[in-house]
mmCIF file of C-alpha atoms in Angstrom:
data_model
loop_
_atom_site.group_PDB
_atom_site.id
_atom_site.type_symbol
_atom_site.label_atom_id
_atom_site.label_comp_id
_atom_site.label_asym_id
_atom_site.label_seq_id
_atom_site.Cartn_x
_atom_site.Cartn_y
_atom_site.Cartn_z
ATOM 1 C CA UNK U 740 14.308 -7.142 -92.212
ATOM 2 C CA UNK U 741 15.784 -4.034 -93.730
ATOM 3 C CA UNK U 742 16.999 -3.845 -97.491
ATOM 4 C CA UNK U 743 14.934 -6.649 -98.491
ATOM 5 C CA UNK U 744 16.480 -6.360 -101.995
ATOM 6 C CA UNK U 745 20.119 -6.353 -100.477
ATOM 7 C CA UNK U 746 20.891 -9.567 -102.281
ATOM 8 C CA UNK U 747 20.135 -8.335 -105.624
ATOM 9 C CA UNK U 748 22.267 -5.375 -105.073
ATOM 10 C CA UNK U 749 25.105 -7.816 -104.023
ATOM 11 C CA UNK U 750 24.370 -9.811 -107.108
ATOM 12 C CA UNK U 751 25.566 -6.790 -109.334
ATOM 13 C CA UNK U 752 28.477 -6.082 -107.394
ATOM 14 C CA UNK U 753 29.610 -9.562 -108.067
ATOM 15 C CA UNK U 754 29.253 -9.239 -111.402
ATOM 16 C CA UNK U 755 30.624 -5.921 -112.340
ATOM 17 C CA UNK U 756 33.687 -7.460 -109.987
ATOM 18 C CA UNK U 757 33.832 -10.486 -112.557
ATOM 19 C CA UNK U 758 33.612 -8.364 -115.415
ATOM 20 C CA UNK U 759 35.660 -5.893 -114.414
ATOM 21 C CA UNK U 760 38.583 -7.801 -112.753
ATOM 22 C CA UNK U 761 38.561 -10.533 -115.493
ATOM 23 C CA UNK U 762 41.108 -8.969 -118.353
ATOM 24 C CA UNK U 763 43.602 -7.932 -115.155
ATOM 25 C CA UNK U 764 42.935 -11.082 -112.309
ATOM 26 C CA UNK U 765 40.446 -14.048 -112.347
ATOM 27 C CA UNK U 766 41.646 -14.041 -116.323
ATOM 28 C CA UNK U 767 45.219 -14.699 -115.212
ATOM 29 C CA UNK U 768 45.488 -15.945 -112.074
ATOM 30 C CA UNK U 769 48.313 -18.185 -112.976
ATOM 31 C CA UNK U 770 50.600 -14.773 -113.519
ATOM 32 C CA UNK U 771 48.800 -12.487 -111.629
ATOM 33 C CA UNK U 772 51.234 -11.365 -108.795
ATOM 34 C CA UNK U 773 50.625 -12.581 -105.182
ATOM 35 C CA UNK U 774 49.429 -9.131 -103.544
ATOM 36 C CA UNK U 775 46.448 -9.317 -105.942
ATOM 37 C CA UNK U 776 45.905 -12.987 -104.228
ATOM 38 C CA UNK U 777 46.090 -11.522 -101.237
ATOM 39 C CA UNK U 778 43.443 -9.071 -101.806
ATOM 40 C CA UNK U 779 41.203 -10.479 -104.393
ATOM 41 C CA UNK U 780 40.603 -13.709 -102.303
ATOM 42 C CA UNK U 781 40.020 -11.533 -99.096
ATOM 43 C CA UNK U 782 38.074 -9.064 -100.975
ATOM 44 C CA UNK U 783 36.076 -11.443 -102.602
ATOM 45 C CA UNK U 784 35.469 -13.320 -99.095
ATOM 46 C CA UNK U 785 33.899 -10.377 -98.197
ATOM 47 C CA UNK U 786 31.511 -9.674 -101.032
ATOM 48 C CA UNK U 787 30.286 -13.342 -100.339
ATOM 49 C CA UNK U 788 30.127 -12.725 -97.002
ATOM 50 C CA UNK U 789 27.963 -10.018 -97.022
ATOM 51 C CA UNK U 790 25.986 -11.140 -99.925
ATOM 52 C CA UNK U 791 24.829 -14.189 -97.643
ATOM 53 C CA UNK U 792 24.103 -12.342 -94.750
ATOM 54 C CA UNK U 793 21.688 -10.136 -96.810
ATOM 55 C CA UNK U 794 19.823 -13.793 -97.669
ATOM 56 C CA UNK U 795 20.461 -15.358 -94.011
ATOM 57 C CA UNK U 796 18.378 -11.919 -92.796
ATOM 58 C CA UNK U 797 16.154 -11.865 -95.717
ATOM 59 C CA UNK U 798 15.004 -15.782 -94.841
ATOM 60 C CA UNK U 799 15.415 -15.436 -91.284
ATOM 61 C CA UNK U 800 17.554 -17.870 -90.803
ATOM 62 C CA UNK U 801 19.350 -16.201 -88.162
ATOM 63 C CA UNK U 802 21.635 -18.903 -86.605
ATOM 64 C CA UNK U 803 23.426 -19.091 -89.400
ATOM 65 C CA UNK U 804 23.306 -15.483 -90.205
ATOM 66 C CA UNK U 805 25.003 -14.826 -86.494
ATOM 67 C CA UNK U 806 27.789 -17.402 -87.186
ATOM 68 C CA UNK U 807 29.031 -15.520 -90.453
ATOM 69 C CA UNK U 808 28.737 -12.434 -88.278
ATOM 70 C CA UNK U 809 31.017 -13.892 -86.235
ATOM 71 C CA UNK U 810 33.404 -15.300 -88.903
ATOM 72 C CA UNK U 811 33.881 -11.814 -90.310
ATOM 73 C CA UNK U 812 35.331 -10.359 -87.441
ATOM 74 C CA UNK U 813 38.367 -12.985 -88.152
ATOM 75 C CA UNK U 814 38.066 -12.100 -92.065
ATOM 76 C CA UNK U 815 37.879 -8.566 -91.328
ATOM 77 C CA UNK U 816 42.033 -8.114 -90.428
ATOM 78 C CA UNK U 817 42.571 -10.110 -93.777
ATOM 79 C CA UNK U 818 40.613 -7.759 -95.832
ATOM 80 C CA UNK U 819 42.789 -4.771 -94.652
ATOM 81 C CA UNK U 820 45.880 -6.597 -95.060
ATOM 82 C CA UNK U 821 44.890 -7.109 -98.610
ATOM 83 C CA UNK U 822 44.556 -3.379 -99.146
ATOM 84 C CA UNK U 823 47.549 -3.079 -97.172
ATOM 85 C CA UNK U 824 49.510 -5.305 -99.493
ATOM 86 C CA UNK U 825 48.065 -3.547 -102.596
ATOM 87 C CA UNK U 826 49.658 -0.308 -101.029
ATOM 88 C CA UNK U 827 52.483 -2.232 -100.835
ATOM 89 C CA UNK U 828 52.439 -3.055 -104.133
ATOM 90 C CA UNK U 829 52.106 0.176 -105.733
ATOM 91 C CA UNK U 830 54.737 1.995 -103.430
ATOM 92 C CA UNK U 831 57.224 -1.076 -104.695
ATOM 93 C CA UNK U 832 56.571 -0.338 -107.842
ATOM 94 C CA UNK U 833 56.553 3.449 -107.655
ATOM 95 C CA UNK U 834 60.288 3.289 -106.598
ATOM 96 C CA UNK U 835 60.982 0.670 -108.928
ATOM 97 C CA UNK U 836 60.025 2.392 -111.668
ATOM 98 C CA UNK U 837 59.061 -0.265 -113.491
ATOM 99 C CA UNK U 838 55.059 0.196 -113.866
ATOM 100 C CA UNK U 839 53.926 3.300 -115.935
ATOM 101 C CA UNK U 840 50.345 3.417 -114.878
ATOM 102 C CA UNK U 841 51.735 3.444 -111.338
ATOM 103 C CA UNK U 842 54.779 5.685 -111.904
ATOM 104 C CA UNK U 843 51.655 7.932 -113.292
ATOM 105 C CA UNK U 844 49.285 7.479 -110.467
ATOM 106 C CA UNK U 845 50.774 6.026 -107.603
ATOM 107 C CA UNK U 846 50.362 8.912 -105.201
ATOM 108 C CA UNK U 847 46.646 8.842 -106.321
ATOM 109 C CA UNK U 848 45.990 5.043 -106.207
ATOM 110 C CA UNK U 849 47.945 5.476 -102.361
ATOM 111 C CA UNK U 850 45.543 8.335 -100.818
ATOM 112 C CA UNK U 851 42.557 6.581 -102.519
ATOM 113 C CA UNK U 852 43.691 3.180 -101.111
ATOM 114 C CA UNK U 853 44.084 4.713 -97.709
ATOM 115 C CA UNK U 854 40.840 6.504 -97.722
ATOM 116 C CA UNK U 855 39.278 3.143 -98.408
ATOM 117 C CA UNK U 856 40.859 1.818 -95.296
ATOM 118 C CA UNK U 857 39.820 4.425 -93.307
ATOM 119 C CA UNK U 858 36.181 3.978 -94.881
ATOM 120 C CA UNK U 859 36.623 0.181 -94.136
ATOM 121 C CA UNK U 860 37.195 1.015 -90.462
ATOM 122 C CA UNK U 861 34.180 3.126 -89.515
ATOM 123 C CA UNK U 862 31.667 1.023 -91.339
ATOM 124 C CA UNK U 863 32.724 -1.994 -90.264
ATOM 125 C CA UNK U 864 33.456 -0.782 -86.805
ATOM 126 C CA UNK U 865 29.810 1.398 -86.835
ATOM 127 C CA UNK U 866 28.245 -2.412 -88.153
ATOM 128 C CA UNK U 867 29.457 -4.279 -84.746
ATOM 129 C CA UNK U 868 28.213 -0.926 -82.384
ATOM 130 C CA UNK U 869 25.158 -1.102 -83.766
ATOM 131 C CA UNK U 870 24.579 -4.946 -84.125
ATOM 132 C CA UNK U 871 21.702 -4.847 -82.216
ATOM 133 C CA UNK U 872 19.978 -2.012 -84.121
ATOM 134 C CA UNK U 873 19.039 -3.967 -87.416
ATOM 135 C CA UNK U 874 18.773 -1.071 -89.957
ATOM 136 C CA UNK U 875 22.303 0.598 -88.818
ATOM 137 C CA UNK U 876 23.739 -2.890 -88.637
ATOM 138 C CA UNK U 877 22.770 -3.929 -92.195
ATOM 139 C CA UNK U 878 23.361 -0.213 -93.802
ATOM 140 C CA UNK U 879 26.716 -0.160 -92.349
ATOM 141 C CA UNK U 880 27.682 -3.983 -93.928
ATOM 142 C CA UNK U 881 26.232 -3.065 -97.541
ATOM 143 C CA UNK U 882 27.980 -0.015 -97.626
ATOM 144 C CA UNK U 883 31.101 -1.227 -97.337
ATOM 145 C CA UNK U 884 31.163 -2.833 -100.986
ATOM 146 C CA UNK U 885 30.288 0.746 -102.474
ATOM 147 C CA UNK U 886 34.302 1.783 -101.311
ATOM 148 C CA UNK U 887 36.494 -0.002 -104.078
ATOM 149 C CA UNK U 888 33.273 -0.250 -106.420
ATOM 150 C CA UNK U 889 35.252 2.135 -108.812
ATOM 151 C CA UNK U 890 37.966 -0.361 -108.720
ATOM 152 C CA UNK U 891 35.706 -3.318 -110.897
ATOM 153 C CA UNK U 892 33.901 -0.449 -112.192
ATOM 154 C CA UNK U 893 36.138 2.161 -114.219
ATOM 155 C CA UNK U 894 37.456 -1.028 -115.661
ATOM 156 C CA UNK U 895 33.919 -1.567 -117.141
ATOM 157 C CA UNK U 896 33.816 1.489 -118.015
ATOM 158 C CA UNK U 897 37.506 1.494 -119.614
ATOM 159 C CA UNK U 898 36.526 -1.828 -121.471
ATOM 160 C CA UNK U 899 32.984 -0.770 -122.973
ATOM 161 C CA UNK U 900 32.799 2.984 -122.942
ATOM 162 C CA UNK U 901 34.424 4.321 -125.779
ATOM 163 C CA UNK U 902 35.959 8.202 -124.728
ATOM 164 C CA UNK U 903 37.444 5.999 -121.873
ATOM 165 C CA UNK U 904 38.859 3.429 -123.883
ATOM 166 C CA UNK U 905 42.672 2.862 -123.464
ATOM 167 C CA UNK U 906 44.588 2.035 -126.566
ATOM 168 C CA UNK U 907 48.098 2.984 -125.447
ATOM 169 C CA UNK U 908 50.159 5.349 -123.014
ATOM 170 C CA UNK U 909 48.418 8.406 -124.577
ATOM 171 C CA UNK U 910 45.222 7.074 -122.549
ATOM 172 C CA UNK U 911 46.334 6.599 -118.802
ATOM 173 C CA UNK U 912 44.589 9.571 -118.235
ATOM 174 C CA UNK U 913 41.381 7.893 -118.917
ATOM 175 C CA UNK U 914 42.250 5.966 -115.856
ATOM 176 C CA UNK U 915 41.590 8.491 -113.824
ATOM 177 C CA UNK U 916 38.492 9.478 -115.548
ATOM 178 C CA UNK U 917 37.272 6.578 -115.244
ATOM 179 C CA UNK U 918 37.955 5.941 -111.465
ATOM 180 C CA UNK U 919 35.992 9.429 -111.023
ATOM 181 C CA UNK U 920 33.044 8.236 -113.025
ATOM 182 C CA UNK U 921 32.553 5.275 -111.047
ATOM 183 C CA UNK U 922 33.240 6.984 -107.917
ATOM 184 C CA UNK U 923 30.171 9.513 -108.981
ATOM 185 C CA UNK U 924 28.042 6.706 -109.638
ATOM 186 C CA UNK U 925 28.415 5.133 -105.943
ATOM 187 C CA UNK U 926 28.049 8.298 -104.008
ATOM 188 C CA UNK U 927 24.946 8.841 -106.313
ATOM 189 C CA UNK U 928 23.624 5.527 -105.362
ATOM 190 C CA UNK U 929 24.134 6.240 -101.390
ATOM 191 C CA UNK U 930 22.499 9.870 -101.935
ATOM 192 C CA UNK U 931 19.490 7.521 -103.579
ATOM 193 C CA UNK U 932 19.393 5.149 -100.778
ATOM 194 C CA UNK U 933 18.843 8.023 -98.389
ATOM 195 C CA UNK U 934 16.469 9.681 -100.261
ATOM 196 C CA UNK U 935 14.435 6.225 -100.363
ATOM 197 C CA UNK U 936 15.214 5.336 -97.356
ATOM 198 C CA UNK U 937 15.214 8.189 -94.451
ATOM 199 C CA UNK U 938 17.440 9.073 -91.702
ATOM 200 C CA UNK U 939 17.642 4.932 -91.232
ATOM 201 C CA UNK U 940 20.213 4.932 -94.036
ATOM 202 C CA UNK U 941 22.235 7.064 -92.484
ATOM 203 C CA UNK U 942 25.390 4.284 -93.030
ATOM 204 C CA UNK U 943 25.049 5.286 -96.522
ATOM 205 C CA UNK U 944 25.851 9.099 -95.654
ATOM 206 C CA UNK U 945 28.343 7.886 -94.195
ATOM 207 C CA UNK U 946 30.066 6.052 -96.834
ATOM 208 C CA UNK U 947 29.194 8.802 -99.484
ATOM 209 C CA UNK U 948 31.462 11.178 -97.014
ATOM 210 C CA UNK U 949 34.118 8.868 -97.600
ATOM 211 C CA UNK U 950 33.557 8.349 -101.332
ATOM 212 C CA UNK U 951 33.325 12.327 -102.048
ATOM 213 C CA UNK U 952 37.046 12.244 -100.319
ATOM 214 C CA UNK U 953 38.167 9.747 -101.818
ATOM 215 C CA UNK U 954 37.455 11.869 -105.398
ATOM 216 C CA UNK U 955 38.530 15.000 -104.456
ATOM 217 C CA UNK U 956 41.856 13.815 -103.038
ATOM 218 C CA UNK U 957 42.386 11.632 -106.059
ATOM 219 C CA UNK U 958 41.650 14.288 -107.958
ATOM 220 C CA UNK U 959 43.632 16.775 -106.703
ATOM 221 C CA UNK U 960 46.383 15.579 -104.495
ATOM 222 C CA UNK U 961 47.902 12.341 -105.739
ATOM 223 C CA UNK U 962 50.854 14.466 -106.788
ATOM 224 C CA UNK U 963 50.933 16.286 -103.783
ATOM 225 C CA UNK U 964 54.714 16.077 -102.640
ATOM 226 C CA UNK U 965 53.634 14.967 -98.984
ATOM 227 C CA UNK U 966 51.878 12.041 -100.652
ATOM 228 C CA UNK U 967 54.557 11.147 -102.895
ATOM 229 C CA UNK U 968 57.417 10.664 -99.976
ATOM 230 C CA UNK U 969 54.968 8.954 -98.203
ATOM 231 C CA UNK U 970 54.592 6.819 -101.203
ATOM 232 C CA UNK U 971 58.118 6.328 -101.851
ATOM 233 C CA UNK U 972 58.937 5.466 -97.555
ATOM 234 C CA UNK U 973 56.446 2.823 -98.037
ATOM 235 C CA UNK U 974 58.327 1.243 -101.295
ATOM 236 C CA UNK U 975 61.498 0.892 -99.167
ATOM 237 C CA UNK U 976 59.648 -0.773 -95.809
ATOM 238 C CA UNK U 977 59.879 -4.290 -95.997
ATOM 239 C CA UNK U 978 56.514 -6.253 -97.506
ATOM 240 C CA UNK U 979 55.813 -7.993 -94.084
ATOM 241 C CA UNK U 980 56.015 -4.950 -91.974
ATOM 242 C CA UNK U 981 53.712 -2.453 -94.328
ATOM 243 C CA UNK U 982 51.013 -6.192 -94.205
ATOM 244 C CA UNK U 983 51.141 -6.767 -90.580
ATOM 245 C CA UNK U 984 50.187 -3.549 -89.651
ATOM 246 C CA UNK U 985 47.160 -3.488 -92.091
ATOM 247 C CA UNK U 986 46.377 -6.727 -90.538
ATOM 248 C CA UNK U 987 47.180 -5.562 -86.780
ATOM 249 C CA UNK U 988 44.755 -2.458 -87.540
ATOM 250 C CA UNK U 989 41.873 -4.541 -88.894
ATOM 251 C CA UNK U 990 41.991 -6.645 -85.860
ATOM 252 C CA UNK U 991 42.077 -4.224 -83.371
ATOM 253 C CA UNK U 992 38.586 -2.481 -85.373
ATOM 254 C CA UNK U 993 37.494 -6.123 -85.169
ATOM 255 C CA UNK U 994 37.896 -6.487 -81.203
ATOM 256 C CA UNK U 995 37.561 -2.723 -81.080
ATOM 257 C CA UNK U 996 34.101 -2.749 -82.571
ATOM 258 C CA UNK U 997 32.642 -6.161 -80.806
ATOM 259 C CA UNK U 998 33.419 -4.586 -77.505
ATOM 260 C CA UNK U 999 31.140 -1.429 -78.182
ATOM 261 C CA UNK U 1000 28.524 -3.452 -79.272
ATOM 262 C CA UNK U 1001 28.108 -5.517 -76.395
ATOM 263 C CA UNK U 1002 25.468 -3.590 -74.829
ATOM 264 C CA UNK U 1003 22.117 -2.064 -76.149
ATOM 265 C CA UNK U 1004 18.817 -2.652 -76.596
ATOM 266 C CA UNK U 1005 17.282 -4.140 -79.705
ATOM 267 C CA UNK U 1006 14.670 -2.413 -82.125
ATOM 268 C CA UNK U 1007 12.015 -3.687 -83.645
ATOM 269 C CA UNK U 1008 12.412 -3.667 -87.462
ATOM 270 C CA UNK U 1009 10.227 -2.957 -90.851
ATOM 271 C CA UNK U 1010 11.470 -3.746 -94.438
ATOM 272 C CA UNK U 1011 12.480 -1.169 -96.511
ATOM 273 C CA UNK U 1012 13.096 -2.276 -100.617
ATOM 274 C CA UNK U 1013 17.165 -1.255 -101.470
ATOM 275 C CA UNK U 1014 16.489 1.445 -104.353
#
């Protein structure tokens, strides 16, 4: 099967997510507010899901690697309406004015959350297509964990690296920085993966399109004045409404992306070692 080391890969991603999310989540979960529930346990579904179909594939147990298949297309509308509720969350508190970081960045967090949706969407819905072609099936599932890998990972890299250390107000830029930095580090990894790998990773050019845009528009726009209404029209929508239509997109990309991979042929398959 493709990716044969796929499940070490997912290994680190689980750990940097530990690591990184431990001072601000799986510390605190007794405080931490309930849209960080909502997207941390759907989030983290999904890392374990995809972790264990890299090791149902890799040990060819394949029953059991077609029945989580089929599981995530009912964890899949979750998983957006735990972005969707993280959107929420920063747009509340945006208006509110009661969150500096977010009063600071809110416009960028926003267009970098919604760029991660969008990424969510074509990977997931290129995964089902192409279901029946194992190496564009499995690229397009272990790219999806390289989207919000700068979220665990500029915490790392806020926690341990010193110039991007934050001791007070004076160092929410190194927020920022940080998020960049770990952005850089993905889309390097999916440039690597290609270069390894051929035109068969070509998931992983995908999902470096996504993570370049999601750097430059962080970058550059999250004060654009566009952004910022839109930002401030979703802190007055009600909770439920701004959820249920993260949830009523992810299940239409679910449905969407079963249908168009209901036909095809299926290719034969050599291993190729995940850089």
């Amino acid at each position: 099967m493709p990716y044969a080391r796929a499940p070490l890969y997912m290994l680190l991603v689980i750990g940097v997510t530990l690591l990184g999310f431990w001072p601000s989540y799986f510390g605190v979960l007794g405080t931490a507010p309930w849209p960080f529930h909502a997207h941390g346990v759907a989030a983290g579904l999904w890392i374990l899901m995809v972790t264990a179909q890299g090791v149902t594939a890799r040990w060819r147990w394949f029953g059991l690697h077609h029945a989580i298949g089929r599981a995530s297309l009912l964890l899949f509308p979750f998983l957006i309406a735990g972005l969707f509720a993280i959107i929420d969350f920063t747009s509340k508190s945006y208006v509110a004015g009661n969150d500096p970081v977010r009063a600071l960045y809110g416009g960028a967090f926003l267009i970098g959350l919604m760029i991660a949706v969008g990424a969510y969407l074509v990977l997931f819905h290129g995964a089902l297509r192409h279901r029946r072609k194992v190496w564009l099936h499995a690229g397009y599932m272990l790219a999806t964990p390289l989207i919000l890998w700068e979220s665990p990972f500029s915490r790392v890299l806020n926690g341990v690296v010193p110039a991007l250390g934050i001791a007070g107000p004076q160092d929410f830029p190194h927020i920022l920085s940080a998020i960049l930095w770990a952005d850089l580090s993905a889309l390097l990894f999916c440039l690597a993966v290609r270069w390894r790998v051929g035109p068969r990773a070509q998931p992983f050019v995908v999902a470096a399109g996504f993570i370049l845009a999601q750097m430059g528009a962080m970058a550059f726009l999250g004060n654009a004045p566009p952004v910022l209404a839109l930002l401030t029209l979703l802190g007055r929508m009600p909770s439920a409404a701004v959820i249920a239509v993260g949830f009523a997109i992810g299940a239409a990309t679910s449905w969407l992306g079963w249908q168009a991979g209901k036909t095809g042929a299926r290719p034969g398959a050599r291993v190729a070692k995940l850089a």
